Amino acid sequence: MTGLVILIFVCTVFAAISQNRDSRTLHHHKKKASKDRVFFTILVGYMVIFAGLRTSYNDTDSYISTFMKTEPITNVFNGLNWDLGTNPGFKIFTSLIRTFTDNPNIYLMICSLIVIPLIVGFVHRYTKNFTLSMFLFFTMGYFLFCLAAIKQTMATALAVLAIQKLLDGKKLRYLLCLLLGTLIHPYCLMYLIAPILMKQIPWHKGTWFMLFLVAIVAYSFNFLVQTILDVTDIMGEGYNKETFVGEGINTFRVMVYFVPVVISFLWRKTLFEHTKRHENLFMNCTIVCALIMFVGMFGNANMFARLAMYFEPPIYVALPWMIYKLKGKVEGLFISIMAYIAYPAYFYYQTVMAKPFDLIYHSMSLGEFFNSLFQ
């Protein structure tokens, strides 16, 4: 746990330094822009190394076991199942790495080298407060999620890359990124709704329609399970009823994800009077994330929590943006202070009380990693 706390502290400090030297506000100083990239690279590099050195955490053992059993790329296409539910893209990716090495930590390092720079780079590009965004990235638990769910976070990384292409007007690249992400994990397809979310101003008719729809789904969830199973069968997932029905998501966790949604509702007239496309998109993704969490209270916690996490990275842009829009007001200052108090409390609950981090996380030292390269 000490190593994780040090990581959070150092990365938050480097995020603050990077923000102060941000090339978007100091673009006329090329040397400062270069230094900004250096600090950002160090920040990301630290996270990648920390993630790559783990030997166990959540599903890490399963990923390592699968990696060690995977055949080289020359054999993987023989009889490869291309159903989306079998994650053919991820199998090919794993096989490609396995062709060149049998070192599982190199594999984990490469996975982290793809996921973390793409997601953190996305946040860095659009956020109004990179320091707060990184603080939320850690304290809301997404960094640890990157350690736990490689397939899902890799697909999400490609999804947020697709979002950047969409916002840049590159629709073909947007679709190609989503296709690649879908081959990694099929839930990436959810980002096909991004063009709609981009056009819909939060808390107009579209938002209320979503709330109404979610209320119906939550109320009749047990009756809809078979329909959901039929849809997942089409995708090749092959889930059973127990996958969707079980102990629901913790109410406290759901409340945490509804905090940005409640803020956006209470100050909707100030926040959404004049909004840009990306602001609409990120706020709507935040609402979608919370609504999926809400439905998860009535279904399987693990299933719906991971589903919701696909829409979590935009939260790290949306919440700082709302605070930025409310700056100069007492409300903005209060929300900012509470964010730096409440989210660490949630992080403590998740990593110490609910699932003690020290009991499930193990890693090797950097020296041991380098020694393993020559064995």
GROMACS .gro file of N, CA and C in nm, residues 38-149:
model
  336
   38VAL      N    1   0.798   1.634  -2.104
   38VAL     CA    2   0.889   1.555  -2.022
   38VAL      C    3   0.822   1.513  -1.892
   39PHE      N    4   0.759   1.607  -1.823
   39PHE     CA    5   0.693   1.576  -1.696
   39PHE      C    6   0.576   1.480  -1.717
   40PHE      N    7   0.503   1.500  -1.825
   40PHE     CA    8   0.392   1.410  -1.857
   40PHE      C    9   0.444   1.269  -1.884
   41THR      N   10   0.554   1.259  -1.956
   41THR     CA   11   0.613   1.128  -1.988
   41THR      C   12   0.661   1.057  -1.862
   42ILE      N   13   0.723   1.131  -1.771
   42ILE     CA   14   0.769   1.072  -1.645
   42ILE      C   15   0.650   1.020  -1.565
   43LEU      N   16   0.545   1.099  -1.560
   43LEU     CA   17   0.423   1.061  -1.487
   43LEU      C   18   0.366   0.931  -1.542
   44VAL      N   19   0.350   0.925  -1.673
   44VAL     CA   20   0.294   0.805  -1.736
   44VAL      C   21   0.390   0.687  -1.721
   45GLY      N   22   0.519   0.713  -1.737
   45GLY     CA   23   0.618   0.606  -1.725
   45GLY      C   24   0.618   0.541  -1.588
   46TYR      N   25   0.603   0.621  -1.485
   46TYR     CA   26   0.599   0.569  -1.348
   46TYR      C   27   0.480   0.474  -1.332
   47MET      N   28   0.364   0.514  -1.384
   47MET     CA   29   0.245   0.430  -1.373
   47MET      C   30   0.262   0.300  -1.452
   48VAL      N   31   0.320   0.309  -1.570
   48VAL     CA   32   0.341   0.190  -1.654
   48VAL      C   33   0.433   0.091  -1.584
   49ILE      N   34   0.542   0.140  -1.526
   49ILE     CA   35   0.636   0.052  -1.455
   49ILE      C   36   0.571  -0.012  -1.333
   50PHE      N   37   0.498   0.068  -1.256
   50PHE     CA   38   0.429   0.015  -1.138
   50PHE      C   39   0.333  -0.096  -1.178
   51ALA      N   40   0.258  -0.072  -1.285
   51ALA     CA   41   0.161  -0.172  -1.331
   51ALA      C   42   0.230  -0.295  -1.386
   52GLY      N   43   0.340  -0.276  -1.457
   52GLY     CA   44   0.409  -0.387  -1.521
   52GLY      C   45   0.485  -0.478  -1.426
   53LEU      N   46   0.516  -0.429  -1.307
   53LEU     CA   47   0.593  -0.508  -1.211
   53LEU      C   48   0.507  -0.599  -1.124
   54ARG      N   49   0.374  -0.591  -1.137
   54ARG     CA   50   0.289  -0.672  -1.050
   54ARG      C   51   0.299  -0.819  -1.087
   55THR      N   52   0.287  -0.903  -0.988
   55THR     CA   53   0.285  -1.048  -1.010
   55THR      C   54   0.148  -1.108  -0.978
   56SER      N   55   0.069  -1.034  -0.902
   56SER     CA   56  -0.070  -1.076  -0.877
   56SER      C   57  -0.152  -0.956  -0.834
   57TYR      N   58  -0.274  -0.951  -0.882
   57TYR     CA   59  -0.374  -0.853  -0.839
   57TYR      C   60  -0.501  -0.880  -0.917
   58ASN      N   61  -0.607  -0.914  -0.847
   58ASN     CA   62  -0.736  -0.938  -0.910
   58ASN      C   63  -0.722  -1.045  -1.019
   59ASP      N   64  -0.748  -1.010  -1.147
   59ASP     CA   65  -0.743  -1.108  -1.255
   59ASP      C   66  -0.604  -1.127  -1.315
   60THR      N   67  -0.503  -1.066  -1.256
   60THR     CA   68  -0.368  -1.073  -1.313
   60THR      C   69  -0.320  -1.218  -1.326
   61ASP      N   70  -0.346  -1.300  -1.225
   61ASP     CA   71  -0.305  -1.441  -1.231
   61ASP      C   72  -0.364  -1.511  -1.353
   62SER      N   73  -0.491  -1.481  -1.380
   62SER     CA   74  -0.559  -1.542  -1.494
   62SER      C   75  -0.496  -1.497  -1.626
   63TYR      N   76  -0.465  -1.369  -1.636
   63TYR     CA   77  -0.402  -1.317  -1.758
   63TYR      C   78  -0.264  -1.378  -1.779
   64ILE      N   79  -0.187  -1.391  -1.671
   64ILE     CA   80  -0.054  -1.450  -1.681
   64ILE      C   81  -0.063  -1.596  -1.724
   65SER      N   82  -0.156  -1.669  -1.664
   65SER     CA   83  -0.175  -1.809  -1.698
   65SER      C   84  -0.212  -1.826  -1.846
   66THR      N   85  -0.304  -1.742  -1.893
   66THR     CA   86  -0.344  -1.747  -2.033
   66THR      C   87  -0.228  -1.713  -2.125
   67PHE      N   88  -0.150  -1.613  -2.087
   67PHE     CA   89  -0.034  -1.573  -2.167
   67PHE      C   90   0.066  -1.687  -2.180
   68MET      N   91   0.093  -1.756  -2.071
   68MET     CA   92   0.192  -1.865  -2.073
   68MET      C   93   0.145  -1.983  -2.158
   69LYS      N   94   0.013  -2.000  -2.171
   69LYS     CA   95  -0.042  -2.111  -2.248
   69LYS      C   96  -0.065  -2.075  -2.395
   70THR      N   97  -0.054  -1.946  -2.427
   70THR     CA   98  -0.083  -1.900  -2.562
   70THR      C   99   0.025  -1.945  -2.661
   71GLU      N  100  -0.019  -1.985  -2.779
   71GLU     CA  101   0.074  -2.028  -2.883
   71GLU      C  102   0.128  -1.908  -2.959
   72PRO      N  103   0.242  -1.923  -3.025
   72PRO     CA  104   0.298  -1.814  -3.106
   72PRO      C  105   0.204  -1.772  -3.218
   73ILE      N  106   0.228  -1.655  -3.273
   73ILE     CA  107   0.139  -1.596  -3.374
   73ILE      C  108   0.124  -1.684  -3.497
   74THR      N  109   0.227  -1.764  -3.528
   74THR     CA  110   0.221  -1.849  -3.647
   74THR      C  111   0.116  -1.959  -3.635
   75ASN      N  112   0.077  -1.991  -3.511
   75ASN     CA  113  -0.020  -2.099  -3.490
   75ASN      C  114  -0.158  -2.049  -3.449
   76VAL      N  115  -0.169  -1.923  -3.407
   76VAL     CA  116  -0.291  -1.876  -3.344
   76VAL      C  117  -0.409  -1.869  -3.441
   77PHE      N  118  -0.382  -1.849  -3.570
   77PHE     CA  119  -0.492  -1.832  -3.665
   77PHE      C  120  -0.556  -1.966  -3.704
   78ASN      N  121  -0.491  -2.075  -3.668
   78ASN     CA  122  -0.548  -2.207  -3.697
   78ASN      C  123  -0.668  -2.233  -3.605
   79GLY      N  124  -0.786  -2.225  -3.662
   79GLY     CA  125  -0.907  -2.249  -3.584
   79GLY      C  126  -0.947  -2.136  -3.493
   80LEU      N  127  -0.897  -2.015  -3.518
   80LEU     CA  128  -0.933  -1.900  -3.434
   80LEU      C  129  -1.081  -1.869  -3.447
   81ASN      N  130  -1.149  -1.858  -3.335
   81ASN     CA  131  -1.291  -1.824  -3.332
   81ASN      C  132  -1.306  -1.672  -3.340
   82TRP      N  133  -1.373  -1.625  -3.445
   82TRP     CA  134  -1.384  -1.481  -3.467
   82TRP      C  135  -1.510  -1.420  -3.405
   83ASP      N  136  -1.585  -1.498  -3.327
   83ASP     CA  137  -1.699  -1.440  -3.255
   83ASP      C  138  -1.647  -1.332  -3.161
   84LEU      N  139  -1.716  -1.218  -3.158
   84LEU     CA  140  -1.668  -1.106  -3.077
   84LEU      C  141  -1.655  -1.142  -2.930
   85GLY      N  142  -1.743  -1.229  -2.883
   85GLY     CA  143  -1.739  -1.266  -2.742
   85GLY      C  144  -1.617  -1.345  -2.702
   86THR      N  145  -1.543  -1.398  -2.799
   86THR     CA  146  -1.420  -1.473  -2.768
   86THR      C  147  -1.297  -1.382  -2.768
   87ASN      N  148  -1.317  -1.254  -2.792
   87ASN     CA  149  -1.207  -1.155  -2.790
   87ASN      C  150  -1.093  -1.192  -2.884
   88PRO      N  151  -1.123  -1.213  -3.014
   88PRO     CA  152  -1.018  -1.257  -3.107
   88PRO      C  153  -0.901  -1.159  -3.120
   89GLY      N  154  -0.930  -1.031  -3.114
   89GLY     CA  155  -0.824  -0.931  -3.124
   89GLY      C  156  -0.726  -0.941  -3.009
   90PHE      N  157  -0.779  -0.964  -2.890
   90PHE     CA  158  -0.691  -0.975  -2.773
   90PHE      C  159  -0.610  -1.103  -2.779
   91LYS      N  160  -0.668  -1.210  -2.832
   91LYS     CA  161  -0.594  -1.335  -2.847
   91LYS      C  162  -0.478  -1.318  -2.944
   92ILE      N  163  -0.503  -1.247  -3.053
   92ILE     CA  164  -0.396  -1.222  -3.151
   92ILE      C  165  -0.287  -1.136  -3.089
   93PHE      N  166  -0.328  -1.033  -3.016
   93PHE     CA  167  -0.232  -0.945  -2.949
   93PHE      C  168  -0.145  -1.024  -2.851
   94THR      N  169  -0.210  -1.107  -2.768
   94THR     CA  170  -0.137  -1.187  -2.670
   94THR      C  171  -0.042  -1.284  -2.739
   95SER      N  172  -0.089  -1.344  -2.847
   95SER     CA  173  -0.007  -1.438  -2.922
   95SER      C  174   0.115  -1.370  -2.984
   96LEU      N  175   0.095  -1.247  -3.029
   96LEU     CA  176   0.206  -1.172  -3.089
   96LEU      C  177   0.316  -1.146  -2.986
   97ILE      N  178   0.276  -1.107  -2.865
   97ILE     CA  179   0.375  -1.084  -2.759
   97ILE      C  180   0.441  -1.216  -2.720
   98ARG      N  181   0.360  -1.323  -2.714
   98ARG     CA  182   0.414  -1.454  -2.674
   98ARG      C  183   0.515  -1.507  -2.775
   99THR      N  184   0.505  -1.464  -2.900
   99THR     CA  185   0.599  -1.506  -3.003
   99THR      C  186   0.741  -1.461  -2.972
  100PHE      N  187   0.752  -1.346  -2.907
  100PHE     CA  188   0.884  -1.287  -2.884
  100PHE      C  189   0.936  -1.305  -2.741
  101THR      N  190   0.847  -1.339  -2.647
  101THR     CA  191   0.891  -1.353  -2.508
  101THR      C  192   0.798  -1.446  -2.431
  102ASP      N  193   0.854  -1.510  -2.330
  102ASP     CA  194   0.772  -1.588  -2.237
  102ASP      C  195   0.773  -1.524  -2.099
  103ASN      N  196   0.818  -1.399  -2.093
  103ASN     CA  197   0.824  -1.325  -1.967
  103ASN      C  198   0.691  -1.255  -1.943
  104PRO      N  199   0.614  -1.298  -1.844
  104PRO     CA  200   0.480  -1.239  -1.822
  104PRO      C  201   0.484  -1.092  -1.785
  105ASN      N  202   0.591  -1.047  -1.721
  105ASN     CA  203   0.597  -0.906  -1.682
  105ASN      C  204   0.626  -0.814  -1.799
  106ILE      N  205   0.695  -0.866  -1.901
  106ILE     CA  206   0.710  -0.789  -2.025
  106ILE      C  207   0.572  -0.774  -2.089
  107TYR      N  208   0.496  -0.881  -2.086
  107TYR     CA  209   0.359  -0.879  -2.138
  107TYR      C  210   0.274  -0.776  -2.065
  108LEU      N  211   0.277  -0.777  -1.932
  108LEU     CA  212   0.200  -0.681  -1.853
  108LEU      C  213   0.248  -0.539  -1.877
  109MET      N  214   0.379  -0.523  -1.894
  109MET     CA  215   0.436  -0.391  -1.918
  109MET      C  216   0.388  -0.335  -2.052
  110ILE      N  217   0.385  -0.421  -2.154
  110ILE     CA  218   0.340  -0.377  -2.287
  110ILE      C  219   0.191  -0.341  -2.283
  111CYS      N  220   0.112  -0.421  -2.214
  111CYS     CA  221  -0.031  -0.390  -2.199
  111CYS      C  222  -0.050  -0.253  -2.134
  112SER      N  223   0.025  -0.229  -2.027
  112SER     CA  224   0.016  -0.100  -1.957
  112SER      C  225   0.066   0.014  -2.044
  113LEU      N  226   0.164  -0.016  -2.128
  113LEU     CA  227   0.222   0.086  -2.216
  113LEU      C  228   0.123   0.129  -2.324
  114ILE      N  229   0.025   0.046  -2.351
  114ILE     CA  230  -0.081   0.082  -2.445
  114ILE      C  231  -0.195   0.153  -2.373
  115VAL      N  232  -0.241   0.095  -2.265
  115VAL     CA  233  -0.361   0.143  -2.196
  115VAL      C  234  -0.340   0.278  -2.128
  116ILE      N  235  -0.239   0.289  -2.043
  116ILE     CA  236  -0.223   0.409  -1.960
  116ILE      C  237  -0.193   0.534  -2.041
  117PRO      N  238  -0.098   0.533  -2.137
  117PRO     CA  239  -0.075   0.655  -2.215
  117PRO      C  240  -0.197   0.701  -2.294
  118LEU      N  241  -0.275   0.607  -2.349
  118LEU     CA  242  -0.393   0.645  -2.427
  118LEU      C  243  -0.500   0.709  -2.339
  119ILE      N  244  -0.527   0.650  -2.225
  119ILE     CA  245  -0.633   0.703  -2.138
  119ILE      C  246  -0.588   0.832  -2.070
  120VAL      N  247  -0.468   0.833  -2.014
  120VAL     CA  248  -0.419   0.954  -1.948
  120VAL      C  249  -0.396   1.065  -2.051
  121GLY      N  250  -0.351   1.029  -2.170
  121GLY     CA  251  -0.334   1.128  -2.276
  121GLY      C  252  -0.466   1.191  -2.317
  122PHE      N  253  -0.570   1.111  -2.323
  122PHE     CA  254  -0.704   1.161  -2.352
  122PHE      C  255  -0.749   1.261  -2.247
  123VAL      N  256  -0.731   1.225  -2.121
  123VAL     CA  257  -0.769   1.315  -2.011
  123VAL      C  258  -0.688   1.444  -2.017
  124HIS      N  259  -0.558   1.431  -2.039
  124HIS     CA  260  -0.469   1.547  -2.044
  124HIS      C  261  -0.509   1.644  -2.155
  125ARG      N  262  -0.554   1.588  -2.266
  125ARG     CA  263  -0.588   1.671  -2.381
  125ARG      C  264  -0.711   1.758  -2.356
  126TYR      N  265  -0.810   1.706  -2.284
  126TYR     CA  266  -0.937   1.776  -2.274
  126TYR      C  267  -0.967   1.839  -2.137
  127THR      N  268  -0.895   1.802  -2.035
  127THR     CA  269  -0.930   1.850  -1.901
  127THR      C  270  -0.895   1.996  -1.880
  128LYS      N  271  -0.970   2.060  -1.792
  128LYS     CA  272  -0.942   2.198  -1.750
  128LYS      C  273  -0.849   2.200  -1.629
  129ASN      N  274  -0.831   2.085  -1.565
  129ASN     CA  275  -0.747   2.078  -1.445
  129ASN      C  276  -0.684   1.939  -1.439
  130PHE      N  277  -0.567   1.926  -1.498
  130PHE     CA  278  -0.502   1.795  -1.508
  130PHE      C  279  -0.468   1.738  -1.371
  131THR      N  280  -0.434   1.825  -1.278
  131THR     CA  281  -0.400   1.779  -1.143
  131THR      C  282  -0.519   1.709  -1.078
  132LEU      N  283  -0.635   1.774  -1.081
  132LEU     CA  284  -0.755   1.715  -1.024
  132LEU      C  285  -0.795   1.589  -1.101
  133SER      N  286  -0.780   1.592  -1.232
  133SER     CA  287  -0.816   1.476  -1.313
  133SER      C  288  -0.735   1.353  -1.273
  134MET      N  289  -0.604   1.371  -1.256
  134MET     CA  290  -0.520   1.259  -1.217
  134MET      C  291  -0.552   1.213  -1.074
  135PHE      N  292  -0.583   1.309  -0.989
  135PHE     CA  293  -0.621   1.276  -0.852
  135PHE      C  294  -0.746   1.188  -0.852
  136LEU      N  295  -0.843   1.222  -0.936
  136LEU     CA  296  -0.965   1.143  -0.949
  136LEU      C  297  -0.936   1.008  -1.013
  137PHE      N  298  -0.847   1.006  -1.111
  137PHE     CA  299  -0.807   0.883  -1.180
  137PHE      C  300  -0.760   0.778  -1.080
  138PHE      N  301  -0.687   0.822  -0.980
  138PHE     CA  302  -0.638   0.730  -0.877
  138PHE      C  303  -0.743   0.701  -0.771
  139THR      N  304  -0.802   0.806  -0.715
  139THR     CA  305  -0.889   0.788  -0.598
  139THR      C  306  -1.025   0.727  -0.631
  140MET      N  307  -1.070   0.740  -0.756
  140MET     CA  308  -1.193   0.671  -0.795
  140MET      C  309  -1.166   0.526  -0.832
  141GLY      N  310  -1.038   0.491  -0.843
  141GLY     CA  311  -1.001   0.351  -0.860
  141GLY      C  312  -0.972   0.305  -1.001
  142TYR      N  313  -0.964   0.399  -1.097
  142TYR     CA  314  -0.946   0.353  -1.235
  142TYR      C  315  -0.806   0.299  -1.261
  143PHE      N  316  -0.706   0.355  -1.195
  143PHE     CA  317  -0.572   0.301  -1.213
  143PHE      C  318  -0.567   0.155  -1.170
  144LEU      N  319  -0.627   0.124  -1.057
  144LEU     CA  320  -0.630  -0.014  -1.010
  144LEU      C  321  -0.714  -0.102  -1.103
  145PHE      N  322  -0.815  -0.044  -1.163
  145PHE     CA  323  -0.896  -0.118  -1.260
  145PHE      C  324  -0.811  -0.155  -1.382
  146CYS      N  325  -0.718  -0.067  -1.419
  146CYS     CA  326  -0.626  -0.096  -1.529
  146CYS      C  327  -0.539  -0.217  -1.498
  147LEU      N  328  -0.511  -0.238  -1.370
  147LEU     CA  329  -0.432  -0.354  -1.328
  147LEU      C  330  -0.516  -0.481  -1.326
  148ALA      N  331  -0.646  -0.464  -1.305
  148ALA     CA  332  -0.734  -0.579  -1.285
  148ALA      C  333  -0.794  -0.632  -1.414
  149ALA      N  334  -0.833  -0.544  -1.504
  149ALA     CA  335  -0.911  -0.582  -1.622
  149ALA      C  336  -0.840  -0.534  -1.748
   0.00000   0.00000   0.00000
